[in-house]
Amino acid sequence: MSTTIVSYLDTLPVELLNHILNFLDTNTILLSFRYVCKRFYIIANAYNQYKLNLNSCRKNNFYHFCRIINPLNIISLILSDDDKTPGQISLFLSFFNLKQFIYLHSLTLLEIDDKNLNIILKDLSHLLLKSLTIKSRTSLTLTDQTLSCLSTILEQTNLKEFTLSIWCFEIYDFIWPNQCQIEYLQISNRITFEQYCTILERCLFLQTLIIKDVLWNDTDMVISTYYRQLKSLTLEDNRMDIYKLEQFLSLTPSLIYLKVIGMAYLIDSYRWEKILRIKLPNLNKFEFFFLSWKNVNYNFSDIEALIQPFQTAFWLENKQWLVNCDYIINPTEVMLYSIPICKSYFQYHNQSNKISCSNFTNMNNKNNEMMMDNVSQLRLNLVKTIYHENFLRKTELSPYPLFRNVTELTLDLDYKCPSYLSQPLSSLINLSHITQLSLNLNYDLAFDLHTTTNLINIFKQTSNIHTFEICNNLSSINSNTKIEDICLLIPKYIEHLKITVKNVNEMKIVFDRFQYLSSITFRFSFDTLIPSSKVIESFLNIKSDLTYKKDDCSVRVWLNEFMKN
């Protein structure tokens, strides 16, 4: 920061500086602004609107924050035991008690285990949380005691937003409190129809609900109760057929927003118009993505027939909802979806492998640009997708990349790379936005310097990535690719690495080569014998200040690069 700018800022009143700090992240305030001058140091220490996000945090910064933060100044807190910071929550609880954060409004707990969640939930009764997010690791289970504590927390009248992701069978036993003031609820699981009704009966102020699906077998029941408080509903993996779904949606006639992601049996275009006209008269936004894996050979006329019911005045004039249908030739898939695509995850297929048809004749530039804007996670086959004449011709005509907001990119490598890969890929994706890059190796890289060089050139264009994952899916019997070959692909500027290894010796090679990393996740090959816990622990314990978690097929390590140096 220049001396002139510092001198100007230093003349501003404290109230205005505090307002400016509201637009800065905690890292910038505590690691930069705080050390500009003595006055800024004092202001930063007194600032009481900190949103402390420790997800992906480097361990030396974690220790620094724990030394200098005042719990009374924190209004939002994110703790995580995910692959990037395993063991963080236990370490944080060794420094603090959640009771100290009396002004905390928002709490997010990622990949938390039962022990730590139980400890934290007991302290939450002393706080006035407005928002609570809990996501446990898929393989971990929660005890009845923990679930009971969680149910009690939901009775707090100040709690308005709640997000829950736990082991699927535990959600069926979860008891919802009799009275709940929640307005926003997201459950990353399927729930039973009885639970769905219970939630709506007991959450009288609930306006937004996001769930995977509702398990409902009794379709002969008579609908006698309506839940008019719900305005927004999302089904992220719906398995109900169109007839069940019609009855289901009848329960919530006041919906103004509906999103349904589901399977083939929802592709009943005429019935959808009837449902939306009669059952949901107030609906002003409908997003959907339906996928079918029928092994049928379609031509353009067949796809036109699927899209034709969406070309009525209801869709194009009254609602102005754009719909597209793609037929993927290999593997055989039919995708029917609203525009822009409403899924965050998308698998790309090149133009020569699909037939497309829309309910509109010409799409304006704005809609065309926005078509894939909701996609943040993209997967594509590197060679099959890019190394194709039609793709090259199409991307040359496009003034902007199709995927503008992708942050997580997965590349499948099945064949040898062509020499001119890197430029076409940047025409398809805005590579500057990629923060997490994954490479699935299904091809033996050994002795193929050309492909290795091409991959490295592609990775150079993703200069903002902080997480790199490389999965060697080849059997050690059929592959000559060594861990040293794989290490050559790994960019030097990443912070978090996920890599496939065969033994402790390969773990040591990775440790020695990438001393600067913040975290490493070792995944063991499917065809190798996983080292015993004793062997892994004896290896990890010789390293300075690391925290780790291990399960049946991986070891996740959080490192402190300052201790290594």
XYZ file of C-alpha atoms in Angstrom:
565
model
C 0.000 0.000 0.000
C 1.515 3.346 -1.051
C 2.374 6.035 1.533
C -0.095 8.488 -0.078
C -3.039 6.065 0.215
C -2.120 5.165 3.805
C -1.897 8.848 4.780
C -5.313 9.508 3.229
C -6.963 6.525 4.923
C -5.402 7.458 8.238
C -7.383 10.707 8.239
C -10.741 8.960 7.940
C -12.957 8.614 11.035
C -13.111 5.219 12.753
C -16.757 4.711 11.786
C -15.951 5.024 8.079
C -12.942 2.717 8.354
C -15.118 0.121 10.112
C -17.581 0.374 7.233
C -14.728 -0.275 4.779
C -13.638 -3.296 6.822
C -17.115 -4.772 6.359
C -16.209 -5.361 2.700
C -12.866 -7.062 3.420
C -12.309 -10.707 4.330
C -10.796 -11.614 7.679
C -7.462 -12.663 6.173
C -6.977 -9.237 4.590
C -7.883 -7.414 7.796
C -5.777 -9.515 10.196
C -2.800 -10.258 7.965
C -2.505 -6.980 6.005
C -4.601 -4.016 7.199
C -3.734 -4.640 10.847
C -0.004 -4.168 10.226
C -0.099 -0.988 8.106
C 0.238 1.406 11.028
C -0.375 1.663 14.762
C -3.825 3.249 14.323
C -4.966 0.487 11.965
C -3.618 -2.074 14.435
C -5.828 -0.646 17.185
C -8.864 -0.374 14.887
C -8.472 -3.994 13.708
C -8.274 -5.207 17.313
C -11.462 -3.336 18.227
C -13.417 -4.238 15.069
C -16.353 -6.452 16.121
C -17.833 -7.751 12.849
C -15.326 -10.490 11.976
C -16.474 -13.366 9.763
C -13.798 -15.950 10.505
C -13.594 -18.605 7.776
C -11.028 -21.273 8.710
C -11.932 -23.586 5.837
C -8.775 -24.226 3.731
C -6.777 -22.145 6.231
C -3.008 -22.650 6.396
C -1.973 -23.956 9.794
C 0.434 -21.090 10.597
C -2.401 -18.609 9.875
C -4.734 -20.709 12.023
C -2.362 -20.422 15.002
C -1.954 -16.705 14.335
C -5.704 -16.104 14.290
C -6.184 -18.122 17.478
C -3.606 -15.924 19.239
C -4.984 -12.543 18.222
C -8.761 -12.881 17.790
C -11.149 -11.819 20.513
C -14.155 -14.199 20.620
C -16.394 -11.221 21.412
C -15.599 -9.739 17.982
C -16.643 -12.773 15.911
C -20.139 -12.817 14.360
C -19.578 -15.675 11.886
C -17.390 -18.788 12.212
C -16.567 -21.647 9.811
C -14.668 -24.684 11.139
C -13.692 -27.638 8.978
C -12.274 -31.141 9.303
C -12.330 -31.718 5.538
C -9.377 -32.898 3.436
C -7.694 -29.486 3.559
C -7.743 -29.045 7.349
C -8.179 -32.464 9.032
C -8.206 -32.244 12.806
C -8.878 -28.505 12.801
C -12.032 -28.616 14.940
C -10.373 -30.490 17.831
C -7.432 -28.084 17.640
C -9.763 -25.076 17.711
C -11.606 -26.469 20.743
C -8.263 -26.766 22.541
C -7.970 -22.962 22.273
C -11.582 -21.871 22.704
C -14.928 -22.753 24.202
C -17.875 -21.833 21.977
C -19.535 -20.184 24.987
C -16.961 -17.388 24.621
C -18.424 -16.328 21.255
C -21.478 -14.664 22.741
C -22.142 -12.445 19.673
C -21.847 -15.289 17.163
C -24.730 -15.232 14.661
C -23.624 -17.828 12.109
C -21.818 -21.152 12.648
C -20.724 -23.669 9.988
C -19.235 -27.062 10.906
C -17.833 -29.095 8.004
C -16.962 -32.813 8.115
C -17.396 -32.790 11.877
C -17.377 -36.014 13.910
C -19.827 -37.000 16.635
C -17.516 -36.239 19.569
C -16.788 -32.653 18.577
C -20.355 -31.988 17.475
C -21.641 -33.131 20.858
C -19.255 -30.757 22.629
C -20.234 -27.805 20.442
C -23.994 -28.405 20.572
C -23.940 -28.298 24.366
C -22.406 -24.817 24.185
C -24.811 -23.495 21.569
C -27.634 -23.202 24.075
C -25.772 -20.158 25.441
C -25.650 -18.415 22.054
C -28.214 -16.619 19.883
C -27.438 -18.174 16.526
C -29.376 -17.085 13.452
C -27.767 -19.589 11.087
C -26.390 -23.100 11.682
C -24.798 -25.470 9.142
C -23.722 -29.019 10.046
C -22.149 -31.407 7.556
C -20.754 -34.660 8.904
C -18.455 -36.967 6.978
C -20.394 -39.594 5.024
C -18.717 -42.534 6.748
C -19.287 -41.186 10.267
C -22.413 -41.714 12.355
C -23.984 -39.582 15.054
C -25.190 -40.935 18.383
C -28.760 -40.579 19.644
C -27.468 -38.164 22.282
C -26.022 -35.860 19.627
C -29.189 -35.972 17.534
C -31.244 -35.188 20.640
C -29.042 -32.153 21.417
C -29.455 -30.978 17.843
C -33.219 -31.248 18.076
C -33.135 -29.057 21.196
C -31.062 -26.405 19.418
C -33.699 -26.152 16.694
C -36.201 -24.976 19.293
C -34.320 -21.674 19.670
C -36.574 -18.873 18.452
C -33.699 -16.837 17.001
C -32.526 -19.626 14.657
C -33.757 -18.825 11.127
C -31.494 -20.839 8.797
C -30.489 -24.480 9.184
C -28.491 -26.752 6.864
C -27.982 -30.422 7.730
C -26.016 -33.175 6.001
C -25.637 -36.447 7.931
C -25.612 -40.191 7.302
C -28.763 -40.988 5.301
C -30.280 -43.483 7.763
C -29.858 -41.129 10.722
C -32.140 -38.541 9.198
C -35.032 -40.997 9.360
C -34.687 -41.171 13.168
C -34.215 -37.464 13.676
C -36.980 -35.960 15.823
C -38.081 -32.487 14.809
C -39.043 -30.144 17.655
C -42.703 -29.299 18.137
C -42.130 -25.618 17.485
C -39.534 -24.237 15.129
C -38.945 -20.699 13.847
C -36.751 -21.715 10.902
C -37.359 -19.859 7.625
C -34.691 -21.598 5.493
C -34.011 -25.348 5.665
C -31.637 -27.452 3.591
C -31.285 -31.210 4.103
C -28.764 -33.052 1.940
C -30.647 -36.340 2.253
C -33.854 -38.054 1.278
C -36.613 -37.828 3.842
C -39.849 -39.736 4.253
C -43.196 -38.234 3.332
C -44.167 -38.340 7.016
C -41.071 -36.321 7.908
C -41.811 -33.851 5.157
C -45.302 -33.228 6.544
C -43.963 -33.039 10.093
C -41.432 -30.383 9.094
C -44.089 -28.253 7.413
C -46.512 -28.720 10.308
C -43.954 -27.654 12.915
C -42.069 -24.999 10.930
C -44.877 -22.533 10.355
C -42.522 -19.814 9.107
C -40.579 -22.002 6.701
C -40.320 -20.307 3.296
C -37.429 -22.120 1.591
C -36.860 -25.880 1.623
C -34.064 -27.746 -0.207
C -34.002 -31.552 -0.041
C -32.837 -34.459 -2.183
C -36.085 -36.361 -2.460
C -39.150 -37.541 -0.560
C -39.794 -41.255 -0.089
C -43.512 -41.699 -0.598
C -45.265 -44.985 -1.386
C -48.888 -44.347 -0.483
C -50.225 -42.367 -3.434
C -53.865 -43.172 -2.668
C -54.031 -40.886 0.343
C -56.363 -37.891 0.148
C -54.712 -34.476 0.386
C -56.533 -32.567 3.102
C -53.848 -30.253 4.484
C -52.063 -27.493 2.598
C -48.849 -25.817 3.682
C -49.128 -22.335 2.283
C -46.121 -20.884 4.110
C -43.630 -22.541 1.744
C -42.619 -20.294 -1.154
C -39.512 -22.022 -2.534
C -38.907 -25.768 -3.008
C -35.897 -27.609 -4.464
C -35.695 -31.364 -5.111
C -32.065 -32.126 -5.942
C -32.407 -35.820 -6.811
C -36.090 -36.538 -7.257
C -37.145 -40.180 -7.764
C -40.921 -39.684 -7.673
C -42.698 -40.247 -10.970
C -44.776 -37.465 -12.476
C -48.013 -38.715 -10.868
C -46.598 -38.871 -7.338
C -44.925 -35.519 -7.873
C -48.206 -33.935 -8.915
C -49.851 -35.065 -5.661
C -46.800 -34.012 -3.706
C -46.764 -30.483 -5.148
C -50.462 -30.111 -4.362
C -49.478 -29.769 -0.695
C -47.733 -26.435 -1.323
C -49.934 -24.336 -3.646
C -48.233 -21.031 -2.752
C -44.865 -21.859 -4.318
C -43.315 -19.070 -6.372
C -40.064 -20.966 -7.073
C -39.594 -24.645 -7.940
C -36.475 -26.575 -8.948
C -36.579 -30.290 -9.804
C -33.571 -32.391 -10.789
C -34.561 -35.956 -11.574
C -34.798 -38.962 -13.829
C -36.499 -39.945 -17.080
C -40.012 -40.509 -15.764
C -40.413 -36.767 -15.299
C -40.165 -36.089 -19.045
C -43.912 -35.700 -19.524
C -44.158 -32.294 -21.118
C -47.949 -31.986 -21.418
C -48.529 -32.993 -17.806
C -46.032 -30.435 -16.553
C -48.020 -27.602 -18.081
C -51.167 -28.911 -16.404
C -49.449 -29.191 -13.011
C -48.001 -25.699 -13.181
C -51.261 -24.116 -14.362
C -53.590 -25.791 -11.840
C -51.526 -26.856 -8.827
C -49.020 -23.969 -8.699
C -50.788 -20.855 -10.006
C -48.360 -18.443 -8.271
C -45.183 -19.990 -9.670
C -42.998 -17.429 -11.459
C -39.760 -19.417 -11.787
C -39.399 -23.092 -12.688
C -35.973 -24.695 -13.120
C -35.486 -28.348 -14.010
C -33.015 -30.900 -15.322
C -34.276 -34.355 -16.317
C -31.965 -37.162 -17.397
C -32.808 -40.418 -19.179
C -30.470 -43.331 -19.898
C -32.785 -45.119 -22.352
C -30.905 -47.299 -24.821
C -32.778 -45.888 -27.818
C -31.477 -44.457 -31.082
C -33.050 -41.037 -31.575
C -32.882 -38.713 -34.567
C -33.562 -34.989 -34.747
C -37.309 -35.555 -35.322
C -37.545 -37.540 -32.082
C -35.888 -34.737 -30.135
C -38.198 -32.205 -31.791
C -41.171 -34.254 -30.605
C -39.907 -34.083 -26.999
C -39.470 -30.326 -27.123
C -42.707 -29.512 -28.992
C -45.005 -29.389 -25.897
C -42.746 -26.651 -24.504
C -43.436 -24.416 -27.516
C -46.922 -23.382 -26.422
C -47.932 -19.862 -25.433
C -47.804 -20.891 -21.774
C -44.048 -21.560 -21.918
C -42.903 -18.946 -24.432
C -45.270 -16.016 -23.900
C -46.862 -16.254 -20.452
C -43.840 -17.575 -18.542
C -41.020 -16.938 -21.050
C -39.229 -20.095 -19.919
C -36.568 -21.425 -22.291
C -36.123 -25.201 -22.573
C -33.493 -27.292 -24.337
C -33.197 -31.027 -25.110
C -29.903 -32.852 -25.781
C -29.574 -36.389 -27.066
C -26.125 -37.788 -26.278
C -25.204 -40.490 -28.774
C -22.527 -42.289 -26.765
C -23.222 -43.090 -23.992
C -26.944 -42.889 -24.776
C -28.559 -40.106 -22.733
C -31.439 -37.683 -23.102
C -31.261 -34.432 -21.158
C -34.218 -32.070 -20.925
C -33.526 -28.859 -19.032
C -34.445 -25.237 -18.483
C -32.057 -22.469 -19.495
C -29.798 -21.492 -17.863
C -28.921 -24.974 -16.642
C -29.832 -25.208 -12.959
C -27.250 -27.826 -11.936
C -23.929 -26.892 -10.356
C -22.315 -30.099 -11.695
C -22.202 -30.817 -15.424
C -20.478 -33.341 -17.693
C -19.597 -31.892 -21.061
C -20.050 -33.705 -24.393
C -18.662 -32.393 -27.655
C -21.004 -31.199 -30.396
C -20.446 -34.187 -32.702
C -21.701 -36.534 -29.990
C -25.109 -34.940 -29.472
C -28.296 -33.712 -31.130
C -29.908 -30.608 -29.638
C -33.254 -28.903 -29.992
C -34.894 -25.959 -28.172
C -38.351 -24.488 -27.694
C -37.157 -21.198 -29.201
C -35.837 -20.351 -32.634
C -33.202 -17.747 -31.808
C -31.475 -17.259 -28.501
C -30.255 -13.736 -27.781
C -26.627 -13.207 -26.816
C -27.441 -12.619 -23.154
C -29.268 -15.943 -22.727
C -26.592 -17.738 -24.696
C -23.862 -16.337 -22.483
C -25.769 -17.232 -19.307
C -26.627 -20.787 -20.377
C -23.909 -22.419 -18.241
C -23.454 -19.720 -15.595
C -24.776 -21.906 -12.763
C -22.218 -24.624 -13.476
C -19.374 -24.474 -10.956
C -18.194 -28.102 -11.251
C -17.341 -29.385 -14.729
C -16.087 -32.755 -15.939
C -14.872 -33.580 -19.436
C -12.818 -36.151 -21.275
C -9.774 -34.185 -22.291
C -8.926 -35.858 -25.585
C -12.399 -36.942 -26.728
C -13.816 -33.478 -26.106
C -11.067 -31.198 -27.279
C -9.368 -33.133 -30.047
C -12.180 -32.821 -32.520
C -12.519 -30.774 -35.666
C -16.099 -29.631 -34.952
C -15.125 -28.378 -31.527
C -12.202 -26.394 -32.888
C -14.377 -24.755 -35.538
C -17.096 -23.880 -33.004
C -14.803 -22.363 -30.387
C -13.155 -20.122 -32.977
C -16.537 -18.476 -33.583
C -17.334 -17.942 -29.892
C -16.184 -14.602 -28.438
C -16.533 -15.925 -24.867
C -15.992 -19.256 -23.105
C -19.084 -21.433 -22.680
C -18.291 -22.088 -18.997
C -17.540 -18.765 -17.339
C -18.014 -19.584 -13.655
C -16.484 -23.035 -13.234
C -14.251 -23.260 -10.167
C -13.793 -27.054 -9.987
C -12.604 -28.825 -13.130
C -12.176 -32.594 -13.581
C -10.250 -33.892 -16.596
C -10.343 -37.535 -17.682
C -7.264 -38.629 -19.624
C -7.815 -41.869 -21.556
C -5.494 -41.376 -24.529
C -2.353 -39.638 -25.649
C -2.728 -35.867 -25.913
C -2.588 -34.076 -29.267
C -0.116 -31.235 -29.624
C -2.610 -28.342 -29.787
C -4.758 -28.916 -26.718
C -4.150 -25.903 -24.534
C -5.725 -23.116 -26.610
C -9.068 -24.874 -27.343
C -9.547 -25.669 -23.653
C -9.282 -21.999 -22.731
C -11.890 -21.245 -25.417
C -14.330 -23.570 -23.695
C -13.631 -22.662 -20.052
C -12.538 -19.517 -18.277
C -9.443 -21.137 -16.779
C -8.606 -18.127 -14.628
C -11.571 -18.975 -12.354
C -10.462 -22.547 -11.679
C -9.441 -23.030 -8.044
C -9.642 -26.843 -7.861
C -8.321 -29.118 -10.600
C -8.649 -32.918 -10.726
C -6.968 -35.278 -13.193
C -8.143 -38.875 -13.621
C -5.349 -40.906 -15.182
C -6.644 -43.821 -17.231
C -3.643 -43.724 -19.534
C -0.068 -44.842 -18.906
C 2.074 -41.700 -18.916
C 5.366 -43.551 -18.712
C 7.715 -42.758 -21.608
C 5.211 -40.228 -23.031
C 6.966 -36.904 -22.566
C 4.714 -35.272 -25.169
C 1.501 -35.832 -23.185
C 3.183 -34.840 -19.941
C 4.369 -31.569 -21.494
C 0.902 -30.802 -22.861
C -0.705 -31.370 -19.469
C 1.823 -29.111 -17.774
C 1.086 -26.377 -20.338
C -2.633 -26.665 -19.611
C -2.049 -26.445 -15.872
C -0.007 -23.272 -16.347
C -3.145 -21.553 -17.583
C -4.924 -22.375 -14.314
C -2.671 -20.163 -12.242
C -5.316 -19.540 -9.544
C -5.785 -23.145 -8.463
C -5.062 -23.908 -4.825
C -6.212 -27.556 -4.810
C -4.861 -30.231 -7.149
C -6.081 -33.828 -7.220
C -4.532 -36.592 -9.286
C -5.995 -40.098 -9.341
C -3.988 -42.895 -10.932
C -6.701 -45.392 -11.873
C -4.332 -47.845 -13.550
C -3.399 -51.157 -12.005
C 0.233 -51.335 -10.921
C 0.507 -54.548 -12.960
C -0.499 -52.874 -16.232
C 1.156 -49.490 -15.720
C 4.744 -48.271 -15.817
C 3.841 -44.835 -14.483
C 5.792 -44.123 -11.296
C 5.082 -41.695 -8.515
C 7.977 -39.570 -9.799
C 6.225 -39.253 -13.193
C 3.034 -38.117 -11.497
C 4.883 -35.594 -9.329
C 6.158 -33.874 -12.492
C 2.565 -32.891 -13.320
C 1.861 -31.165 -10.012
C 2.047 -27.338 -10.192
C 4.433 -25.693 -7.753
C 2.006 -23.025 -6.562
C -0.792 -25.209 -5.121
C -1.618 -25.385 -1.409
C -3.623 -28.619 -1.178
C -2.785 -31.927 -2.854
C -4.759 -35.163 -3.202
C -2.789 -38.028 -4.705
C -2.956 -41.803 -5.196
C -0.102 -43.784 -3.609
C 0.749 -47.473 -3.251
C 2.787 -47.508 -0.031
C 4.465 -45.471 2.691
C 7.594 -45.056 0.563
C 5.565 -43.157 -2.055
C 4.078 -41.038 0.737
C 7.640 -40.121 1.756
C 8.562 -39.152 -1.829
C 5.567 -36.813 -2.026
C 6.333 -35.292 1.392
C 9.940 -34.610 0.440
C 9.068 -33.061 -2.929
C 6.267 -30.781 -1.762
C 7.397 -29.379 1.579
C 5.506 -26.119 1.019
C 2.011 -27.685 0.947
C -0.691 -26.830 3.449
C -2.372 -30.253 3.241
C -1.975 -33.631 1.555
C -4.548 -36.387 1.136
C -3.074 -39.797 0.348
C -5.467 -42.229 -1.288
C -4.286 -45.817 -1.558
C -4.542 -47.687 -4.866
C -7.415 -50.119 -5.174
C -5.039 -52.983 -6.024
C -2.513 -52.497 -3.219
C -2.406 -53.581 0.383
C -3.118 -50.618 2.639
C -0.357 -50.121 5.255
C -1.331 -50.814 8.830
C -2.319 -47.961 11.117
C 0.824 -48.543 13.160
C 3.082 -48.140 10.116
C 1.288 -44.985 8.951
C 1.350 -43.413 12.401
C 5.026 -44.193 12.933
C 5.777 -42.454 9.627
C 3.600 -39.400 10.321
C 4.827 -38.953 13.885
C 8.355 -38.140 12.715
C 7.005 -35.026 10.981
C 6.780 -31.699 12.800
C 3.415 -30.298 13.874
C 1.016 -32.117 11.612
C -2.585 -33.071 12.247
C -4.082 -36.020 10.446
C -7.160 -38.187 10.054
C -7.258 -41.652 8.511
C -9.951 -44.011 7.315
C -10.088 -47.295 5.409
C -8.627 -45.970 2.170
C -6.986 -42.601 2.820
C -4.832 -40.505 5.112
C -5.500 -36.755 5.310
C -2.701 -34.568 6.665
C -2.712 -30.875 7.671
C 0.821 -29.514 7.621
C 2.587 -26.489 9.052
C 5.129 -25.318 6.490
C 6.772 -22.923 8.962
C 7.612 -25.812 11.277
C 9.113 -27.731 8.351
C 11.357 -24.802 7.483
